[in-house]
Amino acid sequence: MELYCSEAPACSEETIANEDPSLVKDSRVLSNMLQLQPFYVPPQNYFQHIQSDIQPYMRKVITRWMLEVCEEQACEDRVLVVAINFLDRFLCVCVVQRTQLQLLGAVCLLLASKLRQCRPLSVDLLAYYTDYSVTAEEIKSWELLLVSKLGWDLAPITACDFVDHLLPLVPGVGSEPIVRKHANTFIALAVTEPEFVQVEPSAVAVASIAAAVRGLNLSEWSTVLSTLAGAMNLDPRSLMPVLEQIELVVENETAVLPQSEHDQQQLLQQQSSTPTNKQPPTMPMEFDINDTPKDLTDIHF
């Protein structure tokens, strides 16, 4: 019993780990994160200066695929954000072809899941999600290529890292679980958009929290924006375009979702009636992959 781990698995709805006040409430930690974040933001527009075969819409396609994999496997919030950070930084230093983009996305998910959650995604599972257009051997070889090109610097500062530090600064609102849930969802959607590639993580985090408060009508969102922007040494007016862009992304995503429970049932019936000959690799018994992952249908405006 002394070796028993009481933390919930990654696919659980419960809190995975308790918040550490010595880290969250220490201003030195936040200051260090602000100083380090510029090193993990792509220094230039790699679509124009480095990649000749990769277009912005291709990045959106592959990041949305990565998002869907994370949702279906109930990955922790930080896995997707870290994986996309790996992808952007790799594309800044190494030229790839469009046919290699999904392979790169799978490798980024593999590495991020190893670093940011207890249950890493398996190589065989990722190969399955590519419809076996990528082999397990290619994923393993590219994993070594990825870490070498990134200089083994695999602990990036992301927007999700700022959420825990920012929410306590908003009394009465930051303690609401739904605010954290919406903010993390907005961050996940934002990082899939090419427009946010060179936006600092702190700006994305502040704008996402303010957008969550604005959508939920829990408090005066402009006051929340000013408070959080001041803590990040940012101008609230400069964050308004970021906030509006996040809200536009969310609006576009919710517009394509089934609007009623009847529509959702019809969609599920259509998916279940579609024949398939391929099955995903089996997962360990101690993890329940039937839990419904959080998605945009949980957002209430």
mmCIF file with all atom_site columns, C-alpha atoms in Angstrom, residues 11-162:
data_model
loop_
_atom_site.group_PDB
_atom_site.id
_atom_site.type_symbol
_atom_site.label_atom_id
_atom_site.label_alt_id
_atom_site.label_comp_id
_atom_site.label_asym_id
_atom_site.label_entity_id
_atom_site.label_seq_id
_atom_site.pdbx_PDB_ins_code
_atom_site.Cartn_x
_atom_site.Cartn_y
_atom_site.Cartn_z
_atom_site.occupancy
_atom_site.B_iso_or_equiv
_atom_site.pdbx_formal_charge
_atom_site.auth_seq_id
_atom_site.auth_comp_id
_atom_site.auth_asym_id
_atom_site.auth_atom_id
_atom_site.pdbx_PDB_model_num
ATOM 1   C CA . CYS A 1 11  ? -8.876  9.685  -18.944 1.00 0.00 ? 11  CYS A CA 1
ATOM 2   C CA . SER A 1 12  ? -10.650 10.340 -15.645 1.00 0.00 ? 12  SER A CA 1
ATOM 3   C CA . GLU A 1 13  ? -12.973 13.288 -15.029 1.00 0.00 ? 13  GLU A CA 1
ATOM 4   C CA . GLU A 1 14  ? -11.397 13.824 -11.621 1.00 0.00 ? 14  GLU A CA 1
ATOM 5   C CA . THR A 1 15  ? -8.526  16.169 -10.833 1.00 0.00 ? 15  THR A CA 1
ATOM 6   C CA . ILE A 1 16  ? -5.313  14.492 -11.955 1.00 0.00 ? 16  ILE A CA 1
ATOM 7   C CA . ALA A 1 17  ? -3.056  16.205 -9.410  1.00 0.00 ? 17  ALA A CA 1
ATOM 8   C CA . ASN A 1 18  ? -3.604  18.699 -6.640  1.00 0.00 ? 18  ASN A CA 1
ATOM 9   C CA . GLU A 1 19  ? -2.586  22.305 -7.171  1.00 0.00 ? 19  GLU A CA 1
ATOM 10  C CA . ASP A 1 20  ? 0.720   23.258 -5.570  1.00 0.00 ? 20  ASP A CA 1
ATOM 11  C CA . PRO A 1 21  ? 0.290   26.680 -3.895  1.00 0.00 ? 21  PRO A CA 1
ATOM 12  C CA . SER A 1 22  ? 4.041   27.132 -3.550  1.00 0.00 ? 22  SER A CA 1
ATOM 13  C CA . LEU A 1 23  ? 4.290   27.212 -7.355  1.00 0.00 ? 23  LEU A CA 1
ATOM 14  C CA . VAL A 1 24  ? 1.029   28.847 -8.377  1.00 0.00 ? 24  VAL A CA 1
ATOM 15  C CA . LYS A 1 25  ? 1.161   31.677 -5.841  1.00 0.00 ? 25  LYS A CA 1
ATOM 16  C CA . ASP A 1 26  ? 4.871   32.424 -6.142  1.00 0.00 ? 26  ASP A CA 1
ATOM 17  C CA . SER A 1 27  ? 5.374   35.483 -8.360  1.00 0.00 ? 27  SER A CA 1
ATOM 18  C CA . ARG A 1 28  ? 8.912   34.350 -9.183  1.00 0.00 ? 28  ARG A CA 1
ATOM 19  C CA . VAL A 1 29  ? 7.562   31.352 -11.103 1.00 0.00 ? 29  VAL A CA 1
ATOM 20  C CA . LEU A 1 30  ? 5.347   33.571 -13.247 1.00 0.00 ? 30  LEU A CA 1
ATOM 21  C CA . SER A 1 31  ? 8.220   35.987 -13.816 1.00 0.00 ? 31  SER A CA 1
ATOM 22  C CA . ASN A 1 32  ? 10.494  33.174 -14.971 1.00 0.00 ? 32  ASN A CA 1
ATOM 23  C CA . MET A 1 33  ? 7.819   31.885 -17.348 1.00 0.00 ? 33  MET A CA 1
ATOM 24  C CA . LEU A 1 34  ? 7.439   35.341 -18.905 1.00 0.00 ? 34  LEU A CA 1
ATOM 25  C CA . GLN A 1 35  ? 11.189  35.567 -19.414 1.00 0.00 ? 35  GLN A CA 1
ATOM 26  C CA . LEU A 1 36  ? 11.412  32.114 -20.999 1.00 0.00 ? 36  LEU A CA 1
ATOM 27  C CA . GLN A 1 37  ? 8.381   32.205 -23.302 1.00 0.00 ? 37  GLN A CA 1
ATOM 28  C CA . PRO A 1 38  ? 10.076  34.164 -26.161 1.00 0.00 ? 38  PRO A CA 1
ATOM 29  C CA . PHE A 1 39  ? 12.471  31.256 -26.668 1.00 0.00 ? 39  PHE A CA 1
ATOM 30  C CA . TYR A 1 40  ? 9.545   28.963 -27.579 1.00 0.00 ? 40  TYR A CA 1
ATOM 31  C CA . VAL A 1 41  ? 7.740   31.262 -30.003 1.00 0.00 ? 41  VAL A CA 1
ATOM 32  C CA . PRO A 1 42  ? 8.656   30.721 -33.696 1.00 0.00 ? 42  PRO A CA 1
ATOM 33  C CA . PRO A 1 43  ? 10.992  33.631 -34.530 1.00 0.00 ? 43  PRO A CA 1
ATOM 34  C CA . GLN A 1 44  ? 9.731   34.026 -38.085 1.00 0.00 ? 44  GLN A CA 1
ATOM 35  C CA . ASN A 1 45  ? 6.973   33.097 -40.488 1.00 0.00 ? 45  ASN A CA 1
ATOM 36  C CA . TYR A 1 46  ? 8.244   29.730 -41.672 1.00 0.00 ? 46  TYR A CA 1
ATOM 37  C CA . PHE A 1 47  ? 5.607   29.571 -44.411 1.00 0.00 ? 47  PHE A CA 1
ATOM 38  C CA . GLN A 1 48  ? 7.365   32.427 -46.222 1.00 0.00 ? 48  GLN A CA 1
ATOM 39  C CA . HIS A 1 49  ? 11.022  31.972 -45.309 1.00 0.00 ? 49  HIS A CA 1
ATOM 40  C CA . ILE A 1 50  ? 11.661  28.259 -44.755 1.00 0.00 ? 50  ILE A CA 1
ATOM 41  C CA . GLN A 1 51  ? 8.934   25.930 -46.017 1.00 0.00 ? 51  GLN A CA 1
ATOM 42  C CA . SER A 1 52  ? 8.330   25.912 -49.765 1.00 0.00 ? 52  SER A CA 1
ATOM 43  C CA . ASP A 1 53  ? 5.850   23.022 -49.894 1.00 0.00 ? 53  ASP A CA 1
ATOM 44  C CA . ILE A 1 54  ? 3.819   23.771 -46.740 1.00 0.00 ? 54  ILE A CA 1
ATOM 45  C CA . GLN A 1 55  ? 0.933   26.248 -46.750 1.00 0.00 ? 55  GLN A CA 1
ATOM 46  C CA . PRO A 1 56  ? -0.989  27.658 -43.740 1.00 0.00 ? 56  PRO A CA 1
ATOM 47  C CA . TYR A 1 57  ? -4.121  25.652 -44.550 1.00 0.00 ? 57  TYR A CA 1
ATOM 48  C CA . MET A 1 58  ? -2.044  22.450 -44.436 1.00 0.00 ? 58  MET A CA 1
ATOM 49  C CA . ARG A 1 59  ? -0.939  23.287 -40.918 1.00 0.00 ? 59  ARG A CA 1
ATOM 50  C CA . LYS A 1 60  ? -4.566  23.779 -39.925 1.00 0.00 ? 60  LYS A CA 1
ATOM 51  C CA . VAL A 1 61  ? -5.503  20.379 -41.369 1.00 0.00 ? 61  VAL A CA 1
ATOM 52  C CA . ILE A 1 62  ? -2.770  18.541 -39.488 1.00 0.00 ? 62  ILE A CA 1
ATOM 53  C CA . THR A 1 63  ? -3.343  20.383 -36.195 1.00 0.00 ? 63  THR A CA 1
ATOM 54  C CA . ARG A 1 64  ? -7.069  19.658 -36.352 1.00 0.00 ? 64  ARG A CA 1
ATOM 55  C CA . TRP A 1 65  ? -6.212  15.988 -36.869 1.00 0.00 ? 65  TRP A CA 1
ATOM 56  C CA . MET A 1 66  ? -3.970  16.181 -33.806 1.00 0.00 ? 66  MET A CA 1
ATOM 57  C CA . LEU A 1 67  ? -6.820  17.793 -31.858 1.00 0.00 ? 67  LEU A CA 1
ATOM 58  C CA . GLU A 1 68  ? -9.210  15.005 -32.823 1.00 0.00 ? 68  GLU A CA 1
ATOM 59  C CA . VAL A 1 69  ? -6.723  12.341 -31.736 1.00 0.00 ? 69  VAL A CA 1
ATOM 60  C CA . CYS A 1 70  ? -6.271  14.052 -28.365 1.00 0.00 ? 70  CYS A CA 1
ATOM 61  C CA . GLU A 1 71  ? -10.033 14.359 -27.887 1.00 0.00 ? 71  GLU A CA 1
ATOM 62  C CA . GLU A 1 72  ? -10.713 10.733 -28.738 1.00 0.00 ? 72  GLU A CA 1
ATOM 63  C CA . GLN A 1 73  ? -7.933  9.505  -26.454 1.00 0.00 ? 73  GLN A CA 1
ATOM 64  C CA . ALA A 1 74  ? -8.920  11.938 -23.655 1.00 0.00 ? 74  ALA A CA 1
ATOM 65  C CA . CYS A 1 75  ? -5.428  13.367 -23.445 1.00 0.00 ? 75  CYS A CA 1
ATOM 66  C CA . GLU A 1 76  ? -4.591  16.021 -20.916 1.00 0.00 ? 76  GLU A CA 1
ATOM 67  C CA . ASP A 1 77  ? -5.022  19.620 -22.042 1.00 0.00 ? 77  ASP A CA 1
ATOM 68  C CA . ARG A 1 78  ? -1.314  20.356 -22.281 1.00 0.00 ? 78  ARG A CA 1
ATOM 69  C CA . VAL A 1 79  ? -0.508  17.464 -24.624 1.00 0.00 ? 79  VAL A CA 1
ATOM 70  C CA . LEU A 1 80  ? -1.990  19.087 -27.726 1.00 0.00 ? 80  LEU A CA 1
ATOM 71  C CA . VAL A 1 81  ? -0.514  22.522 -27.005 1.00 0.00 ? 81  VAL A CA 1
ATOM 72  C CA . VAL A 1 82  ? 2.971   21.113 -26.401 1.00 0.00 ? 82  VAL A CA 1
ATOM 73  C CA . ALA A 1 83  ? 2.733   18.886 -29.500 1.00 0.00 ? 83  ALA A CA 1
ATOM 74  C CA . ILE A 1 84  ? 1.811   21.841 -31.728 1.00 0.00 ? 84  ILE A CA 1
ATOM 75  C CA . ASN A 1 85  ? 4.658   23.847 -30.215 1.00 0.00 ? 85  ASN A CA 1
ATOM 76  C CA . PHE A 1 86  ? 7.033   21.031 -31.201 1.00 0.00 ? 86  PHE A CA 1
ATOM 77  C CA . LEU A 1 87  ? 5.566   21.056 -34.710 1.00 0.00 ? 87  LEU A CA 1
ATOM 78  C CA . ASP A 1 88  ? 5.998   24.811 -35.206 1.00 0.00 ? 88  ASP A CA 1
ATOM 79  C CA . ARG A 1 89  ? 9.530   24.873 -33.835 1.00 0.00 ? 89  ARG A CA 1
ATOM 80  C CA . PHE A 1 90  ? 10.539  21.922 -36.008 1.00 0.00 ? 90  PHE A CA 1
ATOM 81  C CA . LEU A 1 91  ? 9.139   23.597 -39.120 1.00 0.00 ? 91  LEU A CA 1
ATOM 82  C CA . CYS A 1 92  ? 11.318  26.618 -38.315 1.00 0.00 ? 92  CYS A CA 1
ATOM 83  C CA . VAL A 1 93  ? 14.533  24.598 -38.534 1.00 0.00 ? 93  VAL A CA 1
ATOM 84  C CA . CYS A 1 94  ? 13.855  21.730 -40.919 1.00 0.00 ? 94  CYS A CA 1
ATOM 85  C CA . VAL A 1 95  ? 12.316  21.677 -44.395 1.00 0.00 ? 95  VAL A CA 1
ATOM 86  C CA . VAL A 1 96  ? 9.654   18.995 -44.864 1.00 0.00 ? 96  VAL A CA 1
ATOM 87  C CA . GLN A 1 97  ? 7.353   17.931 -47.685 1.00 0.00 ? 97  GLN A CA 1
ATOM 88  C CA . ARG A 1 98  ? 3.590   18.003 -47.426 1.00 0.00 ? 98  ARG A CA 1
ATOM 89  C CA . THR A 1 99  ? 3.534   14.211 -47.565 1.00 0.00 ? 99  THR A CA 1
ATOM 90  C CA . GLN A 1 100 ? 5.571   14.124 -44.341 1.00 0.00 ? 100 GLN A CA 1
ATOM 91  C CA . LEU A 1 101 ? 3.335   16.483 -42.380 1.00 0.00 ? 101 LEU A CA 1
ATOM 92  C CA . GLN A 1 102 ? 1.110   13.825 -40.817 1.00 0.00 ? 102 GLN A CA 1
ATOM 93  C CA . LEU A 1 103 ? 4.164   11.812 -39.854 1.00 0.00 ? 103 LEU A CA 1
ATOM 94  C CA . LEU A 1 104 ? 5.540   14.891 -38.108 1.00 0.00 ? 104 LEU A CA 1
ATOM 95  C CA . GLY A 1 105 ? 2.213   15.472 -36.324 1.00 0.00 ? 105 GLY A CA 1
ATOM 96  C CA . ALA A 1 106 ? 2.149   11.880 -35.072 1.00 0.00 ? 106 ALA A CA 1
ATOM 97  C CA . VAL A 1 107 ? 5.713   12.146 -33.759 1.00 0.00 ? 107 VAL A CA 1
ATOM 98  C CA . CYS A 1 108 ? 4.913   15.412 -31.962 1.00 0.00 ? 108 CYS A CA 1
ATOM 99  C CA . LEU A 1 109 ? 1.888   13.797 -30.290 1.00 0.00 ? 109 LEU A CA 1
ATOM 100 C CA . LEU A 1 110 ? 3.970   10.798 -29.247 1.00 0.00 ? 110 LEU A CA 1
ATOM 101 C CA . LEU A 1 111 ? 6.669   12.927 -27.654 1.00 0.00 ? 111 LEU A CA 1
ATOM 102 C CA . ALA A 1 112 ? 4.263   15.372 -25.992 1.00 0.00 ? 112 ALA A CA 1
ATOM 103 C CA . SER A 1 113 ? 2.211   12.540 -24.484 1.00 0.00 ? 113 SER A CA 1
ATOM 104 C CA . LYS A 1 114 ? 5.363   11.007 -23.045 1.00 0.00 ? 114 LYS A CA 1
ATOM 105 C CA . LEU A 1 115 ? 6.293   14.277 -21.377 1.00 0.00 ? 115 LEU A CA 1
ATOM 106 C CA . ARG A 1 116 ? 2.938   15.705 -20.259 1.00 0.00 ? 116 ARG A CA 1
ATOM 107 C CA . GLN A 1 117 ? 0.771   12.801 -19.152 1.00 0.00 ? 117 GLN A CA 1
ATOM 108 C CA . CYS A 1 118 ? 1.082   9.504  -17.323 1.00 0.00 ? 118 CYS A CA 1
ATOM 109 C CA . ARG A 1 119 ? -0.347  7.435  -20.172 1.00 0.00 ? 119 ARG A CA 1
ATOM 110 C CA . PRO A 1 120 ? 1.621   8.077  -23.394 1.00 0.00 ? 120 PRO A CA 1
ATOM 111 C CA . LEU A 1 121 ? 0.079   7.389  -26.769 1.00 0.00 ? 121 LEU A CA 1
ATOM 112 C CA . SER A 1 122 ? 1.519   4.268  -28.309 1.00 0.00 ? 122 SER A CA 1
ATOM 113 C CA . VAL A 1 123 ? 3.328   4.170  -31.632 1.00 0.00 ? 123 VAL A CA 1
ATOM 114 C CA . ASP A 1 124 ? 0.900   1.560  -32.996 1.00 0.00 ? 124 ASP A CA 1
ATOM 115 C CA . LEU A 1 125 ? -2.091  3.676  -31.992 1.00 0.00 ? 125 LEU A CA 1
ATOM 116 C CA . LEU A 1 126 ? -0.732  6.725  -33.800 1.00 0.00 ? 126 LEU A CA 1
ATOM 117 C CA . ALA A 1 127 ? -0.017  4.635  -36.883 1.00 0.00 ? 127 ALA A CA 1
ATOM 118 C CA . TYR A 1 128 ? -3.648  3.480  -36.770 1.00 0.00 ? 128 TYR A CA 1
ATOM 119 C CA . TYR A 1 129 ? -4.883  7.079  -36.664 1.00 0.00 ? 129 TYR A CA 1
ATOM 120 C CA . THR A 1 130 ? -2.917  7.803  -39.845 1.00 0.00 ? 130 THR A CA 1
ATOM 121 C CA . ASP A 1 131 ? -4.797  4.931  -41.503 1.00 0.00 ? 131 ASP A CA 1
ATOM 122 C CA . TYR A 1 132 ? -1.418  3.176  -41.588 1.00 0.00 ? 132 TYR A CA 1
ATOM 123 C CA . SER A 1 133 ? -0.036  5.635  -44.124 1.00 0.00 ? 133 SER A CA 1
ATOM 124 C CA . VAL A 1 134 ? 2.790   6.056  -41.597 1.00 0.00 ? 134 VAL A CA 1
ATOM 125 C CA . THR A 1 135 ? 4.655   3.074  -40.213 1.00 0.00 ? 135 THR A CA 1
ATOM 126 C CA . ALA A 1 136 ? 5.779   2.537  -36.640 1.00 0.00 ? 136 ALA A CA 1
ATOM 127 C CA . GLU A 1 137 ? 9.386   2.457  -37.797 1.00 0.00 ? 137 GLU A CA 1
ATOM 128 C CA . GLU A 1 138 ? 9.042   5.896  -39.412 1.00 0.00 ? 138 GLU A CA 1
ATOM 129 C CA . ILE A 1 139 ? 7.556   7.339  -36.223 1.00 0.00 ? 139 ILE A CA 1
ATOM 130 C CA . LYS A 1 140 ? 10.425  5.975  -34.134 1.00 0.00 ? 140 LYS A CA 1
ATOM 131 C CA . SER A 1 141 ? 13.114  7.275  -36.489 1.00 0.00 ? 141 SER A CA 1
ATOM 132 C CA . TRP A 1 142 ? 11.506  10.710 -36.753 1.00 0.00 ? 142 TRP A CA 1
ATOM 133 C CA . GLU A 1 143 ? 11.219  10.939 -32.982 1.00 0.00 ? 143 GLU A CA 1
ATOM 134 C CA . LEU A 1 144 ? 15.002  10.989 -32.754 1.00 0.00 ? 144 LEU A CA 1
ATOM 135 C CA . LEU A 1 145 ? 15.159  13.515 -35.599 1.00 0.00 ? 145 LEU A CA 1
ATOM 136 C CA . LEU A 1 146 ? 12.662  15.769 -33.817 1.00 0.00 ? 146 LEU A CA 1
ATOM 137 C CA . VAL A 1 147 ? 14.443  15.876 -30.476 1.00 0.00 ? 147 VAL A CA 1
ATOM 138 C CA . SER A 1 148 ? 17.803  16.475 -32.149 1.00 0.00 ? 148 SER A CA 1
ATOM 139 C CA . LYS A 1 149 ? 16.483  19.375 -34.244 1.00 0.00 ? 149 LYS A CA 1
ATOM 140 C CA . LEU A 1 150 ? 14.898  20.905 -31.127 1.00 0.00 ? 150 LEU A CA 1
ATOM 141 C CA . GLY A 1 151 ? 18.166  20.559 -29.249 1.00 0.00 ? 151 GLY A CA 1
ATOM 142 C CA . TRP A 1 152 ? 16.459  18.323 -26.678 1.00 0.00 ? 152 TRP A CA 1
ATOM 143 C CA . ASP A 1 153 ? 14.692  21.416 -25.339 1.00 0.00 ? 153 ASP A CA 1
ATOM 144 C CA . LEU A 1 154 ? 11.383  19.679 -24.662 1.00 0.00 ? 154 LEU A CA 1
ATOM 145 C CA . ALA A 1 155 ? 9.802   21.753 -21.892 1.00 0.00 ? 155 ALA A CA 1
ATOM 146 C CA . PRO A 1 156 ? 8.224   24.698 -23.718 1.00 0.00 ? 156 PRO A CA 1
ATOM 147 C CA . ILE A 1 157 ? 6.246   27.441 -22.006 1.00 0.00 ? 157 ILE A CA 1
ATOM 148 C CA . THR A 1 158 ? 2.692   27.237 -23.382 1.00 0.00 ? 158 THR A CA 1
ATOM 149 C CA . ALA A 1 159 ? -0.553  29.129 -22.869 1.00 0.00 ? 159 ALA A CA 1
ATOM 150 C CA . CYS A 1 160 ? -1.921  26.308 -20.688 1.00 0.00 ? 160 CYS A CA 1
ATOM 151 C CA . ASP A 1 161 ? 0.956   26.819 -18.251 1.00 0.00 ? 161 ASP A CA 1
ATOM 152 C CA . PHE A 1 162 ? -0.235  30.378 -17.540 1.00 0.00 ? 162 PHE A CA 1
#
